[in-house]
Amino acid sequence: WWNRKPKLFLMSWRPTYRSSKFRNVYGKVANREHCFEGIPVTKNVHDNHFCAVNAKFLAIVTESAGGGSFVVIPVTQFGRIDPHYPKVCGHHGNVLDIKWNPFHDNIIASCSEDSSVRIWEIPDGGLRRNLTESVLELYGHSRRVGLIEWHPTTSGILFSAGYDYKILIWNLEIGEPVKMIDCHTDVILCMSFNTEGSLLATSCKDKKLRVIEPRSGKVLQEANFKNHKVNRVVFLGNMKRLLTTGVSRWNTRQIALWDQEDLSIPIIEEEIDGLSGLLFPFYDADTRMLYLAGKGDGNIRYYEITLEKPYLQYLMEFRSPAPQKGLGVMPKHGLDVGACEVFRFYKLVTLKGLIEPVSMIVPRRSETYQEDIYPMTPGTEPALSADEWLSGINRGPVLMSLKEGYNRPNKLVFKAPVKEKKGGVVNGIDLLENVPPRTENELLRMFFKQQEELRRLKDELTQKDIKIRQLELELNNTRNSPLHHFDMTHSAVLI
């Protein structure tokens, strides 16, 4: 017994050691001269990133008076941005989300409080003047649109989620919605696709997590777990797992790991901290690393995901005193492979009007290309056309090597459908002249305008009634007067 006691003691206190090539990944903030300054980042409190980035451009939603706007800056144009720098400013309400087309670096989608989704084409080199004309205007939601997502493998398919609790699937080749997913009972908070885009996971304000087959709109799995209120959800590549961030019943921030084919109970739940800001999850399928960034705090935690226990292996934490409002993520083909960079955030620091690139780097001595940390990755070519995907075909992404062709020019050209304005008169009303209201404010304005018009017409009608009664009285008085009787008698004598 005396001999065994020290052995048991050592076994119980021995740390679990795992060999991992990512256990020493560290975050490196760009030098001040490689940051973007002087950008009036939006003060909107909507829980989105307000930032989108690709290998060519950085787009940031800005604070603007009247309507909504965002700036688009070439990613190499660092430094202080001119206050009069041109903006994309065609929306009539605040811009709530922006996303770059994964297959065309010059095409960006935006959605707004004006209940529209718009597609913009940015010229090479950036904007030289304000851009007010979009390539496509998409109207289908009855209330503001809070979220947009491009399909991960198909060209020309865009998903939008509105405050009317509906998700619309747009075929941009015809400029029309081709499907409506109508299974949510409250505002949709997040949308995430699996690798081939055959499944869509959503989190909703009704506290439910759903896995949906997007083409049919059928809900395949649904979770309403009492201990974990879901805020954000992300598919973990091809692992058949989902990860959600949310709040526990004790109001602490937590994450939960789920089997996508059985959402009855989470595989694991892990409490993070007691802060109140929303936790944004980012997953890198190539390295199987998960990044957690809290809105309003400056830290980014990162983990390695495994299929075996413990499933989530905490690696490290990037710390910064500057709080982040949102984060943009550079696609893989825009990373610096020479510096062993495996992920890059673009961090919005509202108070300073600053956008700060943060690179996640694997420390390696060798300067040669590191095959093990850069496997084949989804590239810039779509695997399917819109019609193929809508007909039921599923195909994984077209992979590319970051060693050889990551600067290869994309030959894909975006062609917007030509949509003629068709005049339509129904019941004597010109439909083009009587466009339905697109925002709640517009609806209220129209309501009050109509109420005012009804009041005016009622007053007019009352005045006319009074006038008619006066004329009738005058007519009766004239008929009953003695002079009127004399005139009638005199006329009879003459006859």
Coordinates of C-alpha atoms in Angstrom, one line a residue:
W1 CA 0.0 0.0 0.0
W2 CA 2.8 2.4 0.9
N3 CA 4.6 1.6 -2.3
R4 CA 1.5 2.2 -4.4
K5 CA 0.5 5.5 -2.9
P6 CA 3.1 7.7 -4.6
K7 CA 2.3 6.0 -7.9
L8 CA -1.4 6.8 -7.7
F9 CA -0.6 10.3 -6.6
L10 CA 1.6 10.8 -9.7
M11 CA -1.0 9.3 -12.1
S12 CA -3.8 11.5 -10.8
W13 CA -1.8 14.8 -11.2
R14 CA -0.1 14.0 -14.5
P15 CA -1.2 16.5 -17.2
T16 CA -2.7 14.9 -20.3
Y17 CA -0.2 15.6 -23.1
R18 CA -1.2 15.6 -26.7
S19 CA 1.2 16.0 -29.6
S20 CA -0.2 18.6 -32.0
K21 CA 1.4 20.7 -34.7
F22 CA -0.9 23.6 -33.8
R23 CA -0.3 23.7 -30.0
N24 CA 2.1 26.6 -30.4
V25 CA 0.0 28.7 -32.9
Y26 CA 0.2 32.4 -31.9
G27 CA -1.6 35.5 -32.9
K28 CA 0.4 38.4 -34.4
V29 CA -1.1 41.9 -34.9
A30 CA -0.1 43.7 -38.0
N31 CA 2.2 46.7 -37.6
R32 CA 0.4 50.1 -37.4
E33 CA 1.4 50.9 -41.0
H34 CA -0.4 47.7 -42.2
C35 CA -3.7 48.6 -40.4
F36 CA -6.6 50.7 -41.8
E37 CA -7.4 53.9 -39.9
G38 CA -10.0 56.7 -39.9
I39 CA -13.0 54.5 -40.9
P40 CA -16.3 55.5 -39.2
V41 CA -17.4 52.0 -38.3
T42 CA -21.2 51.7 -38.0
K43 CA -22.6 52.1 -34.5
N44 CA -25.5 49.7 -35.3
V45 CA -26.0 47.1 -32.5
H46 CA -27.1 44.3 -34.8
D47 CA -25.2 41.2 -34.0
N48 CA -23.1 40.8 -37.2
H49 CA -19.5 41.4 -38.2
F50 CA -20.1 44.5 -40.5
C51 CA -16.9 43.4 -42.2
A52 CA -16.1 41.2 -45.2
V53 CA -12.7 40.5 -46.8
N54 CA -11.3 38.6 -49.7
A55 CA -7.9 38.4 -51.5
K56 CA -8.6 41.8 -53.3
F57 CA -10.8 43.9 -51.1
L58 CA -11.8 44.8 -47.5
A59 CA -15.5 46.0 -47.1
I60 CA -16.6 47.7 -43.9
V61 CA -20.2 48.9 -43.0
T62 CA -19.9 52.6 -42.0
E63 CA -21.9 55.1 -40.0
S64 CA -23.9 57.3 -42.4
A65 CA -26.7 59.8 -42.3
G66 CA -29.7 58.8 -44.4
G67 CA -29.6 55.4 -45.9
G68 CA -26.9 52.8 -45.5
S69 CA -23.4 52.6 -46.9
F70 CA -20.2 50.6 -46.8
V71 CA -16.6 51.3 -48.0
V72 CA -14.6 48.9 -50.1
I73 CA -10.8 49.3 -49.9
P74 CA -8.1 47.3 -51.7
V75 CA -6.5 45.0 -49.1
T76 CA -3.1 46.5 -49.9
Q77 CA -4.2 50.1 -49.4
F78 CA -3.2 50.4 -45.8
G79 CA -3.0 53.6 -43.6
R80 CA -5.4 56.4 -43.0
I81 CA -8.5 56.5 -45.2
D82 CA -9.7 59.8 -46.5
P83 CA -13.0 60.9 -44.8
H84 CA -14.5 61.5 -48.3
Y85 CA -13.4 58.1 -49.6
P86 CA -16.1 56.8 -52.0
K87 CA -18.8 54.6 -50.6
V88 CA -21.3 52.0 -51.8
C89 CA -24.5 53.8 -50.9
G90 CA -27.6 52.6 -52.7
H91 CA -29.6 51.3 -49.8
H92 CA -32.4 53.3 -48.2
G93 CA -31.9 51.9 -44.7
N94 CA -28.9 50.7 -42.5
V95 CA -26.8 47.9 -44.1
L96 CA -27.0 44.9 -41.8
D97 CA -24.8 42.3 -43.5
I98 CA -22.2 42.1 -46.4
K99 CA -20.6 39.0 -48.0
W100 CA -18.2 38.6 -50.9
N101 CA -19.0 36.1 -53.6
P102 CA -16.6 33.1 -53.0
F103 CA -16.1 32.6 -56.7
H104 CA -15.8 36.2 -57.9
D105 CA -13.6 38.7 -56.0
N106 CA -15.4 41.7 -57.4
I107 CA -18.9 40.8 -56.5
I108 CA -20.4 41.6 -53.1
A109 CA -23.9 41.2 -51.7
S110 CA -25.5 43.4 -49.1
C111 CA -28.8 43.4 -47.2
S112 CA -30.5 46.2 -45.3
E113 CA -33.3 47.5 -43.1
D114 CA -35.0 48.6 -46.4
S115 CA -35.9 44.9 -46.8
S116 CA -33.8 44.6 -50.0
V117 CA -30.8 42.5 -50.9
R118 CA -28.4 44.0 -53.5
I119 CA -25.6 42.7 -55.6
W120 CA -22.7 45.1 -56.4
E121 CA -19.8 44.9 -58.8
I122 CA -16.6 46.6 -57.6
P123 CA -14.1 47.7 -60.3
D124 CA -10.5 46.4 -60.1
G125 CA -8.5 48.9 -58.1
G126 CA -11.5 50.0 -56.0
L127 CA -14.0 52.8 -56.2
R128 CA -13.2 56.3 -57.6
R129 CA -16.7 57.7 -56.9
N130 CA -19.7 56.8 -54.8
L131 CA -21.4 53.7 -56.2
T132 CA -25.2 54.0 -56.1
E133 CA -26.3 51.7 -58.9
S134 CA -26.3 48.0 -58.0
V135 CA -26.1 45.2 -60.5
L136 CA -29.2 43.5 -59.0
E137 CA -31.9 44.7 -56.6
L138 CA -33.7 41.8 -54.9
Y139 CA -37.1 42.3 -53.2
G140 CA -38.9 39.4 -51.6
H141 CA -38.9 40.0 -47.8
S142 CA -41.6 41.9 -46.2
R143 CA -39.4 43.2 -43.3
R144 CA -35.7 44.1 -42.9
V145 CA -33.1 41.5 -44.0
G146 CA -30.5 40.7 -41.3
L147 CA -28.4 37.9 -42.8
I148 CA -27.0 36.8 -46.2
E149 CA -24.9 33.7 -47.1
W150 CA -23.5 32.5 -50.5
H151 CA -23.8 28.9 -51.3
P152 CA -20.4 27.3 -50.7
T153 CA -20.1 25.2 -54.0
T154 CA -22.6 26.7 -56.4
S155 CA -22.3 29.9 -58.5
G156 CA -25.2 32.3 -58.4
I157 CA -27.1 31.0 -55.4
L158 CA -27.6 33.3 -52.4
F159 CA -29.5 32.8 -49.2
S160 CA -31.1 35.7 -47.3
A161 CA -32.9 35.6 -43.9
G162 CA -35.3 38.4 -42.9
Y163 CA -37.2 39.6 -39.8
D164 CA -40.3 38.1 -41.5
Y165 CA -38.8 34.8 -40.1
K166 CA -38.3 33.5 -43.7
I167 CA -35.2 32.4 -45.6
L168 CA -35.3 33.1 -49.4
I169 CA -33.0 31.2 -51.9
W170 CA -32.1 33.5 -54.8
N171 CA -31.0 32.3 -58.2
L172 CA -29.0 35.3 -59.4
E173 CA -28.9 34.0 -63.0
I174 CA -32.6 35.0 -63.2
G175 CA -32.7 37.5 -60.4
E176 CA -35.6 35.9 -58.6
P177 CA -36.3 33.9 -55.4
V178 CA -36.7 30.2 -56.3
K179 CA -37.5 28.8 -52.8
M180 CA -38.8 30.0 -49.4
I181 CA -37.9 28.2 -46.2
D182 CA -40.7 29.0 -43.7
C183 CA -40.1 26.8 -40.6
H184 CA -38.9 29.4 -38.1
T185 CA -41.1 31.1 -35.6
D186 CA -38.8 34.0 -34.7
V187 CA -35.8 35.9 -36.0
I188 CA -33.1 33.8 -37.6
L189 CA -29.7 34.5 -35.9
C190 CA -27.3 32.5 -37.9
M191 CA -26.9 30.3 -41.0
S192 CA -24.2 27.7 -41.7
F193 CA -23.6 25.2 -44.6
N194 CA -21.9 21.9 -44.5
T195 CA -18.9 21.5 -46.9
E196 CA -20.9 20.6 -50.1
G197 CA -23.9 22.9 -49.2
S198 CA -26.5 20.0 -49.1
L199 CA -27.4 20.9 -45.5
L200 CA -28.2 24.2 -43.8
A201 CA -28.0 24.7 -40.0
T202 CA -29.8 27.6 -38.4
S203 CA -30.0 29.1 -34.9
C204 CA -33.1 31.2 -34.1
K205 CA -34.5 33.5 -31.4
D206 CA -37.0 30.8 -30.6
K207 CA -34.0 29.0 -28.9
K208 CA -34.1 26.1 -31.4
L209 CA -31.2 24.7 -33.5
R210 CA -32.3 23.2 -36.8
V211 CA -30.7 21.2 -39.6
I212 CA -32.6 21.8 -42.8
E213 CA -32.5 20.3 -46.3
P214 CA -32.5 23.7 -48.2
R215 CA -34.0 22.7 -51.5
S216 CA -37.1 21.1 -50.0
G217 CA -37.2 23.3 -46.8
K218 CA -37.6 20.1 -44.7
V219 CA -36.4 20.2 -41.1
L220 CA -34.2 17.0 -40.7
Q221 CA -33.2 17.6 -37.0
E222 CA -34.3 20.1 -34.4
A223 CA -33.0 20.7 -30.9
N224 CA -34.6 22.7 -28.1
F225 CA -32.1 22.1 -25.3
K226 CA -33.1 23.7 -22.0
N227 CA -29.5 24.1 -20.6
H228 CA -28.0 25.8 -23.6
K229 CA -29.6 28.8 -25.4
V230 CA -28.1 28.7 -28.9
N231 CA -26.9 32.0 -30.5
R232 CA -24.5 30.9 -33.2
V233 CA -23.9 27.7 -35.1
V234 CA -21.2 26.4 -37.4
F235 CA -20.8 23.1 -39.3
L236 CA -17.4 21.4 -38.5
G237 CA -16.5 20.6 -42.1
N238 CA -17.0 16.9 -43.0
M239 CA -16.9 15.7 -39.4
K240 CA -20.8 15.4 -39.2
R241 CA -20.6 17.7 -36.2
L242 CA -22.0 21.1 -35.3
L243 CA -20.7 23.5 -32.8
T244 CA -22.9 26.1 -31.2
T245 CA -22.1 29.1 -29.0
G246 CA -24.7 30.3 -26.5
V247 CA -25.7 30.9 -22.9
S248 CA -26.1 28.5 -20.1
R249 CA -29.1 28.6 -17.7
W250 CA -26.8 30.5 -15.3
N251 CA -26.1 33.1 -18.0
T252 CA -22.5 32.1 -18.6
R253 CA -21.1 31.9 -22.1
Q254 CA -20.7 28.3 -23.3
I255 CA -20.1 26.1 -26.3
A256 CA -21.8 22.8 -27.2
L257 CA -20.8 20.1 -29.7
W258 CA -23.6 18.2 -31.5
D259 CA -24.0 15.2 -33.8
Q260 CA -25.7 16.6 -36.9
E261 CA -27.8 13.4 -37.2
D262 CA -29.0 13.4 -33.6
L263 CA -29.7 16.8 -31.9
S264 CA -31.5 15.2 -28.9
I265 CA -28.5 16.0 -26.5
P266 CA -25.1 17.7 -27.0
I267 CA -22.0 15.5 -27.2
I268 CA -20.3 17.9 -24.8
E269 CA -21.0 21.3 -23.3
E270 CA -18.2 23.6 -22.1
E271 CA -18.5 26.8 -20.1
I272 CA -16.2 29.6 -21.3
D273 CA -16.6 32.6 -19.0
G274 CA -19.1 34.8 -17.3
L275 CA -19.0 37.7 -19.8
S276 CA -22.1 38.9 -21.6
G277 CA -20.8 39.6 -25.2
L278 CA -21.9 37.2 -28.0
L279 CA -19.4 34.5 -28.9
F280 CA -18.6 34.2 -32.6
P281 CA -17.3 30.8 -33.7
F282 CA -14.9 30.4 -36.7
Y283 CA -13.9 27.0 -38.0
D284 CA -10.9 26.1 -40.2
A285 CA -11.6 22.7 -41.7
D286 CA -8.0 22.4 -43.1
T287 CA -6.4 22.6 -39.6
R288 CA -9.5 21.4 -37.6
M289 CA -9.0 24.5 -35.5
L290 CA -11.9 26.4 -33.9
Y291 CA -11.6 30.1 -33.0
L292 CA -13.9 31.8 -30.5
A293 CA -14.0 35.6 -30.5
G294 CA -16.2 37.5 -28.0
K295 CA -18.0 40.6 -29.2
G296 CA -16.9 43.5 -27.0
D297 CA -13.8 41.8 -25.7
G298 CA -10.4 41.7 -27.3
N299 CA -9.5 38.0 -26.8
I300 CA -9.6 35.1 -29.3
R301 CA -9.5 31.6 -27.9
Y302 CA -8.6 28.7 -30.1
Y303 CA -9.1 24.9 -29.9
E304 CA -8.3 21.8 -31.9
I305 CA -11.3 19.6 -32.7
T306 CA -11.0 15.8 -32.7
L307 CA -13.5 13.0 -33.3
E308 CA -12.4 11.1 -30.2
K309 CA -12.5 12.3 -26.6
P310 CA -11.9 15.0 -25.3
Y311 CA -13.3 16.3 -28.7
L312 CA -12.2 19.9 -27.9
Q313 CA -8.6 20.5 -27.0
Y314 CA -7.8 24.0 -25.8
L315 CA -4.7 25.4 -27.4
M316 CA -4.1 29.0 -26.4
E317 CA -5.6 32.5 -26.3
F318 CA -4.7 35.6 -28.2
R319 CA -5.1 38.6 -25.9
S320 CA -5.6 42.3 -26.8
P321 CA -6.9 45.3 -24.8
A322 CA -8.8 46.7 -27.8
P323 CA -12.5 45.4 -27.9
Q324 CA -13.7 44.0 -31.2
K325 CA -17.1 44.9 -32.7
G326 CA -16.8 42.3 -35.5
L327 CA -14.3 40.2 -37.4
G328 CA -13.7 39.6 -41.1
V329 CA -11.8 36.4 -42.2
M330 CA -9.5 36.2 -45.2
P331 CA -10.1 33.2 -47.5
K332 CA -7.3 30.6 -47.6
H333 CA -6.0 31.7 -51.0
G334 CA -5.3 35.2 -49.6
L335 CA -3.0 34.0 -46.8
D336 CA 0.8 34.4 -46.6
V337 CA 1.9 30.7 -46.9
G338 CA 5.6 31.8 -46.7
A339 CA 5.0 33.1 -43.1
C340 CA 3.1 29.8 -42.1
E341 CA 0.0 31.9 -41.7
V342 CA -3.1 29.5 -41.2
F343 CA -5.8 32.1 -40.5
R344 CA -6.2 35.9 -40.6
F345 CA -8.8 38.0 -38.9
Y346 CA -9.6 41.7 -39.7
K347 CA -10.7 43.1 -36.4
L348 CA -13.0 46.2 -36.1
V349 CA -12.1 48.5 -33.3
T350 CA -15.0 51.0 -33.3
L351 CA -13.7 53.6 -30.9
K352 CA -10.5 54.2 -32.9
G353 CA -12.0 53.7 -36.3
L354 CA -9.4 51.1 -36.8
I355 CA -9.3 47.8 -38.7
E356 CA -6.5 45.6 -37.4
P357 CA -5.3 42.4 -39.2
V358 CA -4.5 39.6 -36.8
S359 CA -2.5 36.6 -38.3
M360 CA -2.5 33.2 -36.7
I361 CA 0.9 31.7 -37.3
V362 CA 2.4 28.2 -36.9
P363 CA 6.0 28.7 -35.7
R364 CA 8.3 26.9 -38.1
R365 CA 12.1 27.3 -38.7
S366 CA 12.0 26.1 -42.3
E367 CA 11.1 28.6 -45.0
T368 CA 10.0 26.0 -47.5
Y369 CA 6.3 25.3 -48.2
Q370 CA 4.7 23.3 -45.4
E371 CA 2.6 20.6 -47.0
D372 CA 1.2 19.3 -43.6
I373 CA -0.4 22.6 -42.6
Y374 CA -1.7 23.5 -46.1
P375 CA -3.7 20.6 -47.4
M376 CA -5.8 20.9 -50.6
T377 CA -8.4 23.5 -49.9
P378 CA -11.7 24.8 -51.5
G379 CA -10.7 27.1 -54.3
T380 CA -12.2 29.9 -56.4
E381 CA -14.1 27.7 -58.9
P382 CA -17.7 26.7 -58.4
A383 CA -18.4 22.9 -58.5
L384 CA -22.0 23.4 -59.8
S385 CA -24.2 25.8 -61.7
A386 CA -27.4 27.2 -60.0
D387 CA -29.6 24.9 -62.2
E388 CA -27.6 21.8 -61.3
W389 CA -27.8 22.4 -57.6
L390 CA -31.5 23.3 -57.8
S391 CA -32.2 20.0 -59.7
G392 CA -30.8 18.1 -56.7
I393 CA -27.2 17.5 -57.5
N394 CA -24.6 17.7 -54.7
R395 CA -20.9 18.1 -55.3
G396 CA -18.0 18.9 -52.9
P397 CA -15.9 22.0 -53.5
V398 CA -13.3 22.1 -56.3
L399 CA -10.0 21.9 -54.3
M400 CA -6.8 23.8 -55.0
S401 CA -3.2 23.7 -53.7
L402 CA -1.9 26.8 -52.1
K403 CA 1.6 25.9 -53.3
E404 CA 1.1 26.2 -57.0
G405 CA -2.0 28.1 -58.1
Y406 CA -3.3 30.4 -55.4
N407 CA -2.6 33.5 -57.4
R408 CA -4.3 32.0 -60.5
P409 CA -6.7 34.6 -62.1
N410 CA -10.4 33.7 -62.0
K411 CA -12.0 33.5 -65.4
L412 CA -15.6 33.6 -64.0
V413 CA -17.6 36.5 -65.2
F414 CA -20.7 37.7 -63.4
K415 CA -23.6 38.4 -65.7
A416 CA -26.7 40.0 -64.2
P417 CA -30.0 39.1 -65.8
V418 CA -31.7 41.9 -67.7
K419 CA -34.9 42.7 -65.9
E420 CA -37.4 44.8 -67.8
K421 CA -39.9 46.9 -65.9
K422 CA -43.2 45.5 -66.8
G423 CA -46.1 47.9 -66.5
G424 CA -49.1 46.3 -64.8
V425 CA -52.5 47.9 -64.1
V426 CA -54.8 45.9 -61.7
N427 CA -58.2 47.3 -60.8
G428 CA -57.1 50.7 -62.1
I429 CA -54.0 50.8 -60.0
D430 CA -50.5 51.0 -61.6
L431 CA -48.4 48.5 -59.8
L432 CA -45.1 50.3 -60.6
E433 CA -46.5 53.6 -59.3
N434 CA -47.8 51.9 -56.1
V435 CA -44.7 50.0 -54.9
P436 CA -45.4 48.4 -51.5
P437 CA -43.6 49.8 -48.4
R438 CA -40.2 48.1 -47.9
T439 CA -39.4 49.1 -44.3
E440 CA -41.5 49.4 -41.1
N441 CA -40.9 53.2 -41.1
E442 CA -42.2 53.4 -44.7
L443 CA -45.2 51.3 -43.7
L444 CA -46.0 53.6 -40.7
R445 CA -45.5 56.7 -42.9
M446 CA -47.9 55.2 -45.5
F447 CA -50.4 54.3 -42.8
F448 CA -50.4 57.8 -41.3
K449 CA -50.6 59.3 -44.8
Q450 CA -53.6 57.2 -45.6
Q451 CA -55.2 58.0 -42.2
E452 CA -54.7 61.7 -43.0
E453 CA -56.2 61.2 -46.5
L454 CA -59.3 59.5 -45.0
R455 CA -59.7 62.3 -42.5
R456 CA -59.5 64.9 -45.2
L457 CA -62.0 63.0 -47.4
K458 CA -64.4 62.6 -44.4
D459 CA -64.2 66.3 -43.7
E460 CA -64.8 67.1 -47.3
L461 CA -67.8 64.7 -47.3
T462 CA -69.2 66.4 -44.2
Q463 CA -68.8 69.8 -45.7
K464 CA -70.6 68.7 -48.8
D465 CA -73.4 67.2 -46.7
I466 CA -73.9 70.5 -44.9
K467 CA -73.9 72.4 -48.2
I468 CA -76.5 70.0 -49.7
R469 CA -78.7 70.4 -46.6
Q470 CA -78.4 74.2 -46.8
L471 CA -79.3 74.2 -50.5
E472 CA -82.3 71.9 -49.8
L473 CA -83.5 74.3 -47.0
E474 CA -83.1 77.3 -49.3
L475 CA -85.1 75.5 -52.0
N476 CA -87.9 74.6 -49.5
N477 CA -88.0 78.2 -48.2
T478 CA -88.2 79.5 -51.8
R479 CA -91.1 77.2 -52.6
N480 CA -93.0 78.1 -49.4
S481 CA -92.6 81.9 -49.7
P482 CA -95.7 84.2 -50.5
L483 CA -93.7 85.8 -53.4
H484 CA -93.3 82.4 -54.9
H485 CA -97.2 81.8 -54.7
F486 CA -97.8 85.2 -56.3
D487 CA -95.4 84.5 -59.2
M488 CA -97.1 81.2 -59.8
T489 CA -100.7 82.8 -59.8
H490 CA -99.5 85.7 -62.1
S491 CA -98.0 83.2 -64.5
A492 CA -101.3 81.2 -64.7
V493 CA -103.4 84.4 -65.4
L494 CA -101.1 85.4 -68.3
I495 CA -101.5 81.9 -69.8

